[in-house]
Tab-separated table of C-alpha atoms in Angstrom:
chain	number	residue	atom	x	y	z
U	1	MET	CA	47.556	142.276	31.992
U	2	LEU	CA	49.523	140.989	34.967
U	3	LYS	CA	50.409	143.650	37.548
U	4	SER	CA	52.929	141.634	39.557
U	5	GLU	CA	56.458	141.764	38.142
U	6	TYR	CA	57.070	138.342	39.637
U	7	LEU	CA	54.098	136.827	37.782
U	8	GLN	CA	55.118	138.625	34.593
U	9	ARG	CA	58.518	136.915	34.797
U	10	VAL	CA	56.918	133.537	35.434
U	11	TYR	CA	54.573	133.872	32.452
U	12	SER	CA	57.332	135.177	30.188
U	13	GLN	CA	59.435	132.148	31.068
U	14	VAL	CA	56.535	129.793	30.273
U	15	VAL	CA	56.042	131.353	26.825
U	16	THR	CA	59.768	131.531	26.051
U	17	ARG	CA	60.392	127.899	26.943
U	18	ASP	CA	57.477	126.524	24.919
U	19	PRO	CA	56.439	129.218	22.403
U	20	ASP	CA	54.070	126.978	20.418
U	21	GLN	CA	52.002	125.681	23.349
U	22	ARG	CA	49.098	128.107	23.087
U	23	GLU	CA	46.550	126.076	25.045
U	24	PHE	CA	48.998	125.744	27.912
U	25	HIS	CA	49.795	129.479	27.821
U	26	GLN	CA	46.064	130.245	27.979
U	27	ALA	CA	45.525	128.043	31.042
U	28	VAL	CA	48.564	129.426	32.874
U	29	LEU	CA	47.688	133.047	32.163
U	30	GLU	CA	44.150	132.626	33.484
U	31	VAL	CA	45.460	131.252	36.774
U	32	LEU	CA	48.210	133.868	37.107
U	33	GLU	CA	45.662	136.655	36.548
U	34	SER	CA	43.778	135.344	39.568
U	35	LEU	CA	46.930	134.969	41.663
U	36	ASP	CA	47.710	138.620	40.872
U	37	LEU	CA	45.148	139.462	43.566
U	38	ILE	CA	47.047	137.677	46.359
U	39	VAL	CA	50.689	137.246	45.371
U	40	ASP	CA	51.886	140.470	47.043
U	41	LYS	CA	50.577	139.156	50.361
U	42	HIS	CA	52.727	136.029	50.022
U	43	PRO	CA	56.379	136.980	49.450
U	44	GLU	CA	57.302	133.406	50.365
U	45	TYR	CA	56.012	132.260	46.956
U	46	GLU	CA	58.692	134.235	45.129
U	47	GLN	CA	61.352	133.497	47.739
U	48	HIS	CA	60.876	129.738	47.363
U	49	GLY	CA	60.049	129.656	43.624
U	50	ILE	CA	56.619	128.167	44.334
U	51	ILE	CA	54.840	129.481	41.246
U	52	GLU	CA	57.736	128.652	38.927
U	53	ALA	CA	57.545	125.073	40.226
U	54	PHE	CA	53.751	125.077	40.041
U	55	VAL	CA	53.671	125.805	36.274
U	56	GLU	CA	56.401	123.267	35.393
U	57	PRO	CA	55.551	119.537	35.240
U	58	GLU	CA	57.463	117.306	37.614
U	59	ARG	CA	57.891	114.807	34.788
U	60	MET	CA	56.999	114.605	31.072
U	61	ILE	CA	57.065	111.192	29.428
U	62	SER	CA	56.675	110.607	25.681
U	63	PHE	CA	57.005	107.330	23.815
U	64	ARG	CA	56.165	105.646	20.543
U	65	VAL	CA	53.238	103.236	20.360
U	66	PRO	CA	53.517	100.635	17.567
U	67	TRP	CA	50.428	98.560	16.793
U	68	MET	CA	49.015	96.423	13.978
U	69	ASP	CA	45.665	96.924	12.263
U	70	ASP	CA	43.370	94.114	11.119
U	71	GLU	CA	44.997	94.072	7.665
U	72	GLY	CA	48.434	93.482	9.137
U	73	HIS	CA	49.756	97.011	8.623
U	74	VAL	CA	51.893	98.497	11.394
U	75	HIS	CA	51.103	102.017	12.628
U	76	ILE	CA	53.174	104.233	14.918
U	77	ASN	CA	51.489	106.673	17.272
U	78	ARG	CA	52.914	108.911	19.957
U	79	GLY	CA	52.000	108.412	23.598
U	80	TYR	CA	52.388	110.796	26.547
U	81	ARG	CA	52.038	111.073	30.306
U	82	ILE	CA	52.456	114.504	31.915
U	83	GLN	CA	52.923	114.099	35.675
U	84	PHE	CA	52.398	117.660	36.825
U	85	SER	CA	52.128	117.717	40.610
U	86	SER	CA	52.195	115.097	43.349
U	87	ALA	CA	52.200	117.544	46.270
U	88	ILE	CA	48.869	116.474	47.781
U	89	GLY	CA	48.653	112.910	46.513
U	90	PRO	CA	49.540	110.504	43.693
U	91	TYR	CA	49.278	111.912	40.185
U	92	LYS	CA	45.671	111.658	38.986
U	93	GLY	CA	44.152	112.503	35.619
U	94	GLY	CA	42.719	111.025	32.461
U	95	LEU	CA	44.071	109.550	29.260
U	96	ARG	CA	42.860	111.041	25.972
U	97	PHE	CA	43.021	109.190	22.635
U	98	HIS	CA	42.399	111.714	19.853
U	99	PRO	CA	44.263	112.941	16.743
U	100	THR	CA	44.616	116.436	18.262
U	101	VAL	CA	46.568	115.229	21.296
U	102	ASN	CA	49.891	117.020	21.709
U	103	LEU	CA	52.072	118.334	24.523
U	104	SER	CA	50.338	121.714	24.685
U	105	ILE	CA	46.872	120.236	25.173
U	106	LEU	CA	48.058	117.657	27.702
U	107	LYS	CA	50.022	120.239	29.673
U	108	PHE	CA	46.988	122.539	29.811
U	109	LEU	CA	44.809	119.640	30.951
U	110	GLY	CA	47.357	118.442	33.514
U	111	PHE	CA	47.817	121.956	34.864
U	112	GLU	CA	44.059	122.401	35.255
U	113	GLN	CA	43.881	118.973	36.883
U	114	ILE	CA	46.105	120.094	39.772
U	115	LEU	CA	43.564	122.728	40.784
U	116	LYS	CA	40.520	120.600	40.020
U	117	ASN	CA	41.776	117.744	42.177
U	118	SER	CA	42.708	120.158	44.943
U	119	LEU	CA	39.169	121.559	44.975
U	120	THR	CA	37.619	118.117	45.506
U	121	GLY	CA	39.243	117.911	48.950
U	122	LEU	CA	40.576	114.450	48.117
U	123	PRO	CA	44.309	113.545	48.262
U	124	MET	CA	45.079	113.571	44.529
U	125	GLY	CA	47.795	115.298	42.522
U	126	GLY	CA	47.479	116.413	38.899
U	127	ALA	CA	48.401	114.630	35.658
U	128	LYS	CA	47.180	113.977	32.117
U	129	GLY	CA	48.148	111.689	29.276
U	130	GLY	CA	47.096	110.047	26.067
U	131	ALA	CA	48.022	109.505	22.445
U	132	ASP	CA	47.335	110.903	18.970
U	133	PHE	CA	45.425	107.687	18.169
U	134	ASP	CA	41.824	107.869	16.959
U	135	PRO	CA	39.702	104.921	18.134
U	136	LYS	CA	36.778	105.999	15.922
U	137	GLY	CA	36.197	103.522	13.126
U	138	ARG	CA	38.650	101.006	14.575
U	139	SER	CA	37.603	97.472	15.450
U	140	ASP	CA	37.654	96.214	19.015
U	141	ASP	CA	40.699	94.092	18.167
U	142	GLU	CA	42.578	97.112	16.783
U	143	VAL	CA	41.759	99.172	19.861
U	144	MET	CA	42.854	96.290	22.084
U	145	ARG	CA	46.201	95.973	20.314
U	146	PHE	CA	46.789	99.713	20.561
U	147	CYS	CA	45.905	99.790	24.278
U	148	GLN	CA	48.173	96.833	24.997
U	149	SER	CA	51.094	98.505	23.220
U	150	PHE	CA	50.387	101.807	25.001
U	151	MET	CA	50.290	100.153	28.437
U	152	THR	CA	53.433	98.132	27.724
U	153	GLU	CA	55.341	101.408	28.069
U	154	LEU	CA	53.046	103.318	30.439
U	155	ASN	CA	52.987	100.601	33.116
U	156	ARG	CA	56.495	101.444	34.332
U	157	HIS	CA	55.455	105.016	35.153
U	158	ILE	CA	52.188	104.414	37.067
U	159	GLY	CA	50.916	102.690	40.203
U	160	GLN	CA	48.139	103.119	42.765
U	161	PHE	CA	50.461	105.148	45.020
U	162	VAL	CA	52.326	106.817	42.143
U	163	ASP	CA	50.022	107.783	39.259
U	164	VAL	CA	46.417	106.718	38.665
U	165	PRO	CA	45.141	107.366	35.115
U	166	ALA	CA	41.482	107.348	34.115
U	167	GLY	CA	39.493	107.829	30.924
U	168	ASP	CA	38.888	110.980	28.903
U	169	ILE	CA	37.946	111.686	25.276
U	170	GLY	CA	38.372	108.471	23.275
U	171	VAL	CA	39.040	106.392	26.385
U	172	GLY	CA	35.951	104.755	27.820
U	173	ALA	CA	35.147	101.508	29.595
U	174	ARG	CA	36.376	99.402	26.656
U	175	GLU	CA	39.773	101.072	26.548
U	176	ILE	CA	40.190	101.095	30.350
U	177	GLY	CA	39.454	97.357	30.379
U	178	PHE	CA	42.113	96.622	27.770
U	179	LEU	CA	44.621	98.866	29.550
U	180	PHE	CA	43.993	97.269	32.941
U	181	GLY	CA	44.235	93.763	31.519
U	182	GLN	CA	47.645	94.512	30.027
U	183	TYR	CA	48.855	96.162	33.244
U	184	ARG	CA	47.787	93.108	35.258
U	185	ARG	CA	49.529	90.696	32.875
U	186	ILE	CA	52.792	92.667	32.840
U	187	ARG	CA	52.952	93.331	36.569
U	188	GLY	CA	51.607	89.974	37.714
U	189	SER	CA	49.595	91.738	40.410
U	190	TYR	CA	45.933	92.687	40.801
U	191	ASP	CA	46.362	96.378	41.642
U	192	ALA	CA	42.782	97.533	41.064
U	193	GLY	CA	43.595	101.052	42.242
U	194	VAL	CA	46.004	101.742	39.367
U	195	LEU	CA	43.247	102.837	36.959
U	196	THR	CA	39.808	104.313	37.542
U	197	GLY	CA	36.739	104.111	35.345
U	198	LYS	CA	36.986	100.308	35.388
U	199	GLY	CA	34.114	97.914	34.810
U	200	LEU	CA	31.979	97.125	37.847
U	201	ALA	CA	33.068	93.480	37.777
U	202	PHE	CA	36.728	94.344	38.372
U	203	GLY	CA	36.831	97.260	40.765
U	204	GLY	CA	34.838	100.034	39.131
U	205	SER	CA	32.500	102.336	40.992
U	206	LEU	CA	28.799	102.764	40.536
U	207	ALA	CA	27.923	106.304	39.360
U	208	ARG	CA	31.380	106.873	37.826
U	209	THR	CA	29.953	107.021	34.284
U	210	GLU	CA	27.347	109.552	35.369
U	211	ALA	CA	29.595	111.518	37.711
U	212	THR	CA	30.894	114.409	35.586
U	213	GLY	CA	27.492	115.245	34.120
U	214	TYR	CA	25.668	114.792	37.420
U	215	GLY	CA	28.288	116.825	39.281
U	216	LEU	CA	28.030	119.631	36.724
U	217	CYS	CA	24.314	119.926	37.426
U	218	TYR	CA	24.745	119.687	41.202
U	219	LEU	CA	27.170	122.623	41.156
U	220	THR	CA	24.990	124.597	38.720
U	221	GLU	CA	21.949	124.041	40.930
U	222	GLU	CA	23.852	125.232	44.014
U	223	MET	CA	25.180	128.260	42.114
U	224	LEU	CA	21.666	129.250	41.011
U	225	LYS	CA	20.303	128.706	44.507
U	226	CYS	CA	22.957	130.697	46.362
U	227	MET	CA	23.603	133.506	43.881
U	228	LYS	CA	20.145	133.957	42.350
U	229	GLY	CA	17.702	132.298	44.752
U	230	ASP	CA	16.699	130.107	41.792
U	231	SER	CA	17.058	126.560	40.490
U	232	LEU	CA	17.206	124.515	37.300
U	233	ALA	CA	13.507	123.704	37.573
U	234	GLY	CA	11.623	125.124	34.604
U	235	LYS	CA	14.773	126.308	32.828
U	236	THR	CA	15.561	125.745	29.145
U	237	VAL	CA	19.050	124.254	28.843
U	238	VAL	CA	21.412	123.840	25.885
U	239	ILE	CA	24.188	121.259	26.268
U	240	SER	CA	26.942	120.796	23.700
U	241	GLY	CA	28.433	117.382	23.112
U	242	SER	CA	26.794	113.961	23.287
U	243	GLY	CA	29.338	111.847	25.141
U	244	ASN	CA	29.051	110.684	28.728
U	245	VAL	CA	29.320	114.178	30.207
U	246	ALA	CA	26.608	115.667	27.999
U	247	ILE	CA	24.309	112.639	28.211
U	248	PHE	CA	24.329	112.447	31.985
U	249	ALA	CA	24.210	116.215	32.417
U	250	THR	CA	21.046	116.000	30.326
U	251	GLU	CA	19.717	113.203	32.533
U	252	LYS	CA	20.357	115.052	35.795
U	253	ALA	CA	19.119	118.406	34.456
U	254	MET	CA	15.860	116.719	33.492
U	255	GLN	CA	15.615	115.092	36.919
U	256	LEU	CA	15.997	118.563	38.433
U	257	GLY	CA	13.106	119.876	36.345
U	258	ALA	CA	14.899	121.495	33.398
U	259	LYS	CA	14.126	121.038	29.693
U	260	VAL	CA	17.185	120.248	27.571
U	261	VAL	CA	16.559	121.241	23.947
U	262	ALA	CA	19.862	120.653	22.113
U	263	LEU	CA	22.887	118.358	21.916
U	264	SER	CA	25.763	118.104	19.431
U	265	ASP	CA	28.691	116.074	18.174
U	266	SER	CA	31.714	116.975	16.065
U	267	ASN	CA	29.629	117.125	12.874
U	268	GLY	CA	26.593	119.156	13.929
U	269	TYR	CA	23.769	119.614	16.424
U	270	ILE	CA	20.145	118.702	16.960
U	271	HIS	CA	17.423	121.006	18.276
U	272	ASP	CA	14.299	119.514	19.809
U	273	PRO	CA	12.105	122.328	21.176
U	274	HIS	CA	9.876	119.773	22.938
U	275	GLY	CA	12.802	118.492	24.991
U	276	ILE	CA	15.474	115.938	24.172
U	277	ARG	CA	14.384	112.300	24.292
U	278	LEU	CA	17.264	110.852	26.248
U	279	ASP	CA	16.417	107.237	25.459
U	280	VAL	CA	16.990	107.925	21.767
U	281	VAL	CA	20.295	109.726	22.403
U	282	LYS	CA	21.547	106.893	24.622
U	283	ASP	CA	20.666	104.329	21.966
U	284	ILE	CA	22.504	106.313	19.282
U	285	LYS	CA	25.597	107.241	21.270
U	286	LEU	CA	25.962	104.503	23.868
U	287	GLY	CA	24.201	101.716	21.986
U	288	HIS	CA	25.952	101.766	18.610
U	289	ARG	CA	28.314	104.796	18.640
U	290	GLY	CA	26.269	106.579	15.973
U	291	ARG	CA	26.131	110.230	14.921
U	292	ILE	CA	23.765	112.747	16.508
U	293	LYS	CA	22.061	113.464	13.158
U	294	GLU	CA	20.265	110.125	13.545
U	295	TYR	CA	18.158	111.752	16.266
U	296	ALA	CA	16.382	114.033	13.765
U	297	GLU	CA	15.618	111.023	11.576
U	298	ARG	CA	13.965	109.256	14.505
U	299	VAL	CA	12.208	112.051	16.428
U	300	PRO	CA	9.548	114.114	14.604
U	301	GLY	CA	9.731	117.847	15.270
U	302	SER	CA	13.496	117.873	15.843
U	303	VAL	CA	15.983	119.414	13.407
U	304	TYR	CA	19.621	118.615	12.625
U	305	HIS	CA	22.093	121.315	11.570
U	306	GLU	CA	25.629	120.842	10.247
U	307	GLY	CA	28.369	122.624	12.195
U	308	PHE	CA	28.482	121.995	15.931
U	309	ARG	CA	29.214	125.602	16.967
U	310	GLY	CA	25.800	126.731	15.767
U	311	ILE	CA	24.232	125.101	18.807
U	312	TRP	CA	24.945	128.306	20.757
U	313	THR	CA	22.538	130.316	18.585
U	314	ILE	CA	19.640	128.501	20.291
U	315	PRO	CA	18.129	130.639	23.080
U	316	CYS	CA	18.399	129.137	26.573
U	317	ASP	CA	18.364	130.023	30.258
U	318	VAL	CA	21.365	127.856	31.123
U	319	ALA	CA	24.283	126.874	28.866
U	320	LEU	CA	26.381	123.820	29.664
U	321	PRO	CA	29.259	123.450	27.165
U	322	CYS	CA	30.351	119.800	27.399
U	323	ALA	CA	32.082	119.170	24.057
U	324	THR	CA	35.699	120.345	23.838
U	325	GLN	CA	38.147	123.166	24.583
U	326	ASN	CA	37.646	126.669	23.126
U	327	GLU	CA	34.276	125.945	21.523
U	328	ILE	CA	32.798	129.313	22.595
U	329	ASP	CA	34.573	132.482	21.453
U	330	GLY	CA	33.757	136.120	22.208
U	331	ASP	CA	31.285	136.543	19.358
U	332	MET	CA	29.382	133.396	20.259
U	333	ALA	CA	29.348	134.486	23.892
U	334	GLN	CA	27.691	137.749	22.810
U	335	THR	CA	25.016	135.703	21.035
U	336	ILE	CA	24.412	133.601	24.142
U	337	VAL	CA	24.024	136.763	26.236
U	338	LYS	CA	21.655	138.429	23.728
U	339	ASN	CA	19.478	135.314	23.717
U	340	GLY	CA	18.768	135.739	27.431
U	341	CYS	CA	21.033	133.174	29.093
U	342	MET	CA	21.467	133.622	32.862
U	343	ALA	CA	24.136	131.016	33.710
U	344	VAL	CA	26.999	129.132	32.068
U	345	ALA	CA	28.842	126.190	33.630
U	346	GLU	CA	31.681	124.373	31.885
U	347	GLY	CA	31.300	120.613	31.560
U	348	ALA	CA	34.227	120.209	29.157
U	349	ASN	CA	37.776	121.339	29.914
U	350	MET	CA	38.204	125.046	29.075
U	351	PRO	CA	35.378	125.202	26.479
U	352	CYS	CA	35.113	129.008	26.784
U	353	ARG	CA	37.860	131.225	25.466
U	354	PRO	CA	39.081	134.011	27.818
U	355	GLU	CA	37.256	136.695	25.842
U	356	ALA	CA	34.034	134.673	26.115
U	357	ILE	CA	34.374	134.469	29.889
U	358	ARG	CA	34.838	138.244	30.047
U	359	VAL	CA	31.675	138.730	27.978
U	360	PHE	CA	29.692	136.529	30.357
U	361	GLN	CA	31.031	138.219	33.465
U	362	ASP	CA	30.597	141.749	32.097
U	363	ALA	CA	26.975	140.919	31.262
U	364	GLY	CA	26.342	139.674	34.800
U	365	LEU	CA	25.851	136.004	33.938
U	366	LEU	CA	26.735	133.387	36.502
U	367	PHE	CA	29.825	131.538	35.276
U	368	ALA	CA	31.355	128.375	36.751
U	369	PRO	CA	34.764	127.324	35.335
U	370	ALA	CA	35.594	123.755	34.384
U	371	LYS	CA	38.099	123.130	37.149
U	372	ALA	CA	35.191	123.407	39.582
U	373	ALA	CA	32.112	122.573	37.528
U	374	ASN	CA	33.342	119.340	35.947
U	375	ALA	CA	35.262	118.035	38.960
U	376	GLY	CA	32.617	115.396	39.624
U	377	GLY	CA	34.336	112.855	37.405
U	378	VAL	CA	37.686	112.949	39.132
U	379	ALA	CA	35.987	113.207	42.532
U	380	THR	CA	34.211	109.925	41.879
U	381	SER	CA	37.460	108.464	40.564
U	382	GLY	CA	38.888	109.322	43.976
U	383	LEU	CA	35.945	107.536	45.569
U	384	GLU	CA	36.672	104.534	43.321
U	385	MET	CA	40.271	104.525	44.604
U	386	SER	CA	38.937	104.502	48.174
U	387	GLN	CA	36.652	101.558	47.440
U	388	ASN	CA	39.529	99.655	45.824
U	389	SER	CA	41.684	100.218	48.906
U	390	MET	CA	38.902	98.914	51.135
U	391	ARG	CA	38.067	95.967	48.830
U	392	PHE	CA	34.490	97.204	49.054
U	393	SER	CA	31.799	98.758	46.854
U	394	TRP	CA	29.329	101.465	47.815
U	395	THR	CA	25.813	101.562	46.376
U	396	PHE	CA	24.916	103.964	43.582
U	397	GLU	CA	22.981	106.080	46.065
U	398	GLU	CA	25.933	106.271	48.470
U	399	VAL	CA	28.347	107.371	45.740
U	400	ASP	CA	25.846	109.853	44.315
U	401	SER	CA	25.277	111.341	47.765
U	402	LYS	CA	29.013	111.749	48.346
U	403	LEU	CA	29.346	113.319	44.888
U	404	LYS	CA	26.596	115.843	45.598
U	405	THR	CA	28.248	116.784	48.901
U	406	ILE	CA	31.633	117.257	47.210
U	407	MET	CA	30.194	119.439	44.433
U	408	THR	CA	28.210	121.533	46.906
U	409	ASN	CA	31.347	122.052	49.004
U	410	ILE	CA	33.344	123.000	45.899
U	411	PHE	CA	30.861	125.731	45.060
U	412	HIS	CA	30.938	127.204	48.551
U	413	ASN	CA	34.739	127.020	48.729
U	414	ILE	CA	35.219	128.886	45.464
U	415	TYR	CA	32.472	131.405	46.228
U	416	ASP	CA	33.922	132.104	49.669
U	417	ALA	CA	37.385	132.532	48.128
U	418	SER	CA	35.985	135.069	45.644
U	419	VAL	CA	34.486	137.056	48.520
U	420	GLU	CA	37.713	136.975	50.512
U	421	CYS	CA	39.635	138.269	47.471
U	422	GLY	CA	37.270	141.209	47.031
U	423	VAL	CA	35.598	139.930	43.841
U	424	PRO	CA	32.413	138.293	45.158
U	425	GLY	CA	30.814	135.996	42.613
U	426	ASP	CA	33.879	135.750	40.341
U	427	LEU	CA	34.078	131.961	40.479
U	428	VAL	CA	37.032	131.842	38.068
U	429	VAL	CA	39.154	133.739	40.570
U	430	GLY	CA	37.651	131.777	43.443
U	431	ALA	CA	38.437	128.403	41.879
U	432	ASN	CA	41.980	129.338	40.930
U	433	ILE	CA	42.841	130.776	44.321
U	434	ALA	CA	41.105	128.156	46.458
U	435	GLY	CA	42.758	125.346	44.504
U	436	PHE	CA	46.189	126.993	44.437
U	437	LEU	CA	46.398	127.969	48.103
U	438	LYS	CA	46.024	124.370	49.240
U	439	VAL	CA	48.718	123.074	46.869
U	440	ALA	CA	51.100	125.983	47.547
U	441	GLY	CA	50.759	125.500	51.295
U	442	VAL	CA	51.669	121.831	50.965
U	443	MET	CA	54.619	122.623	48.684
U	444	LEU	CA	55.983	124.995	51.303
U	445	ALA	CA	55.388	122.498	54.091
U	446	GLN	CA	57.189	119.730	52.187
U	447	GLY	CA	60.038	121.914	51.009
U	448	LEU	CA	59.215	121.413	47.337
U	449	ILE	CA	61.233	123.902	45.315
């Protein structure tokens, strides 16, 4: 419950204006609960309407996306771009193509992106976008036609100094390539910095594909080291999901000495008590876009179970939820605690419900929120923008080293902020406050009201 009357008014206004946007309400409330600890010390926030401006997007764009399938039938989807904050840099955030995409989800993601980008230390604002289009089961030609139609409208709202989209769920290297090609044709200019996550041959960065999963493990390792005097070495790890984040979190966790025993997709999960064979997972998911159940058919001793949420019944030392929002509720969090888990770090965006986070914190588990733990992807997108501006490419090792430094600094910034606020070790509070203070200070300096 919010103590500040000012924050109560702000939250009430958010809910009243958009009563059906539950995901957005959840994200805003979590941040306001953290700001409750400092808002009385900053009367200038209320005087200048800083928090009211902070929770309201600067611009919301929606548009129809007509496209033709391979049989000649025309389909109409809905596209969006939520440009939330440009206080510290051009809007920056991914595009998501998935049937569940709506304003509430994109506003929650864009709002989180402001803080995440702030924590990286790079000059990037916050945004998110996408469409309720499902690329699964569609041919390359159908996806190309959709992306071209989508970019035909989006191009007028973006630019390397205005708004720089990237990929997200349903938007990978294939989609980014089609989007960039259409942007280049329409604009008649080779502005490589307008999109990140591009192919290496046309301005992409080495280590970008691996960045979110690698960064998640770098921050988790630093959290274990500094708060427990421990490491990932020898730990049993469960990772939900089997996309890029989960796959490369698995790869880095294994490199750091952990044993990953489970992965999932939207249908179910696999459990391999001997340790996941990453080559098989990569072949299934990156090679031919298959389903995770194929793993059990190919690896003796592993088992496939229907229902992806059941993955959290598997005992582990470290849990890395990398699938989707709100996948862990309070009851499942209790199960994770009872099974002896010591640390949870969010690889997906908001995969733990608020009641789950409280369960983890009350039980004394280490918990790293998504806006800090999965910031490696956007951090490396920022590094890609830098390389594009320089017309230069760093080696994989150089990018990976910069990524590790950024993630290590993020951990220490959010931990130090938690200490300064009187809640040492509460990294949710630390991330919210550390990210907000930078943006709020710039808003005041620029006169943004």
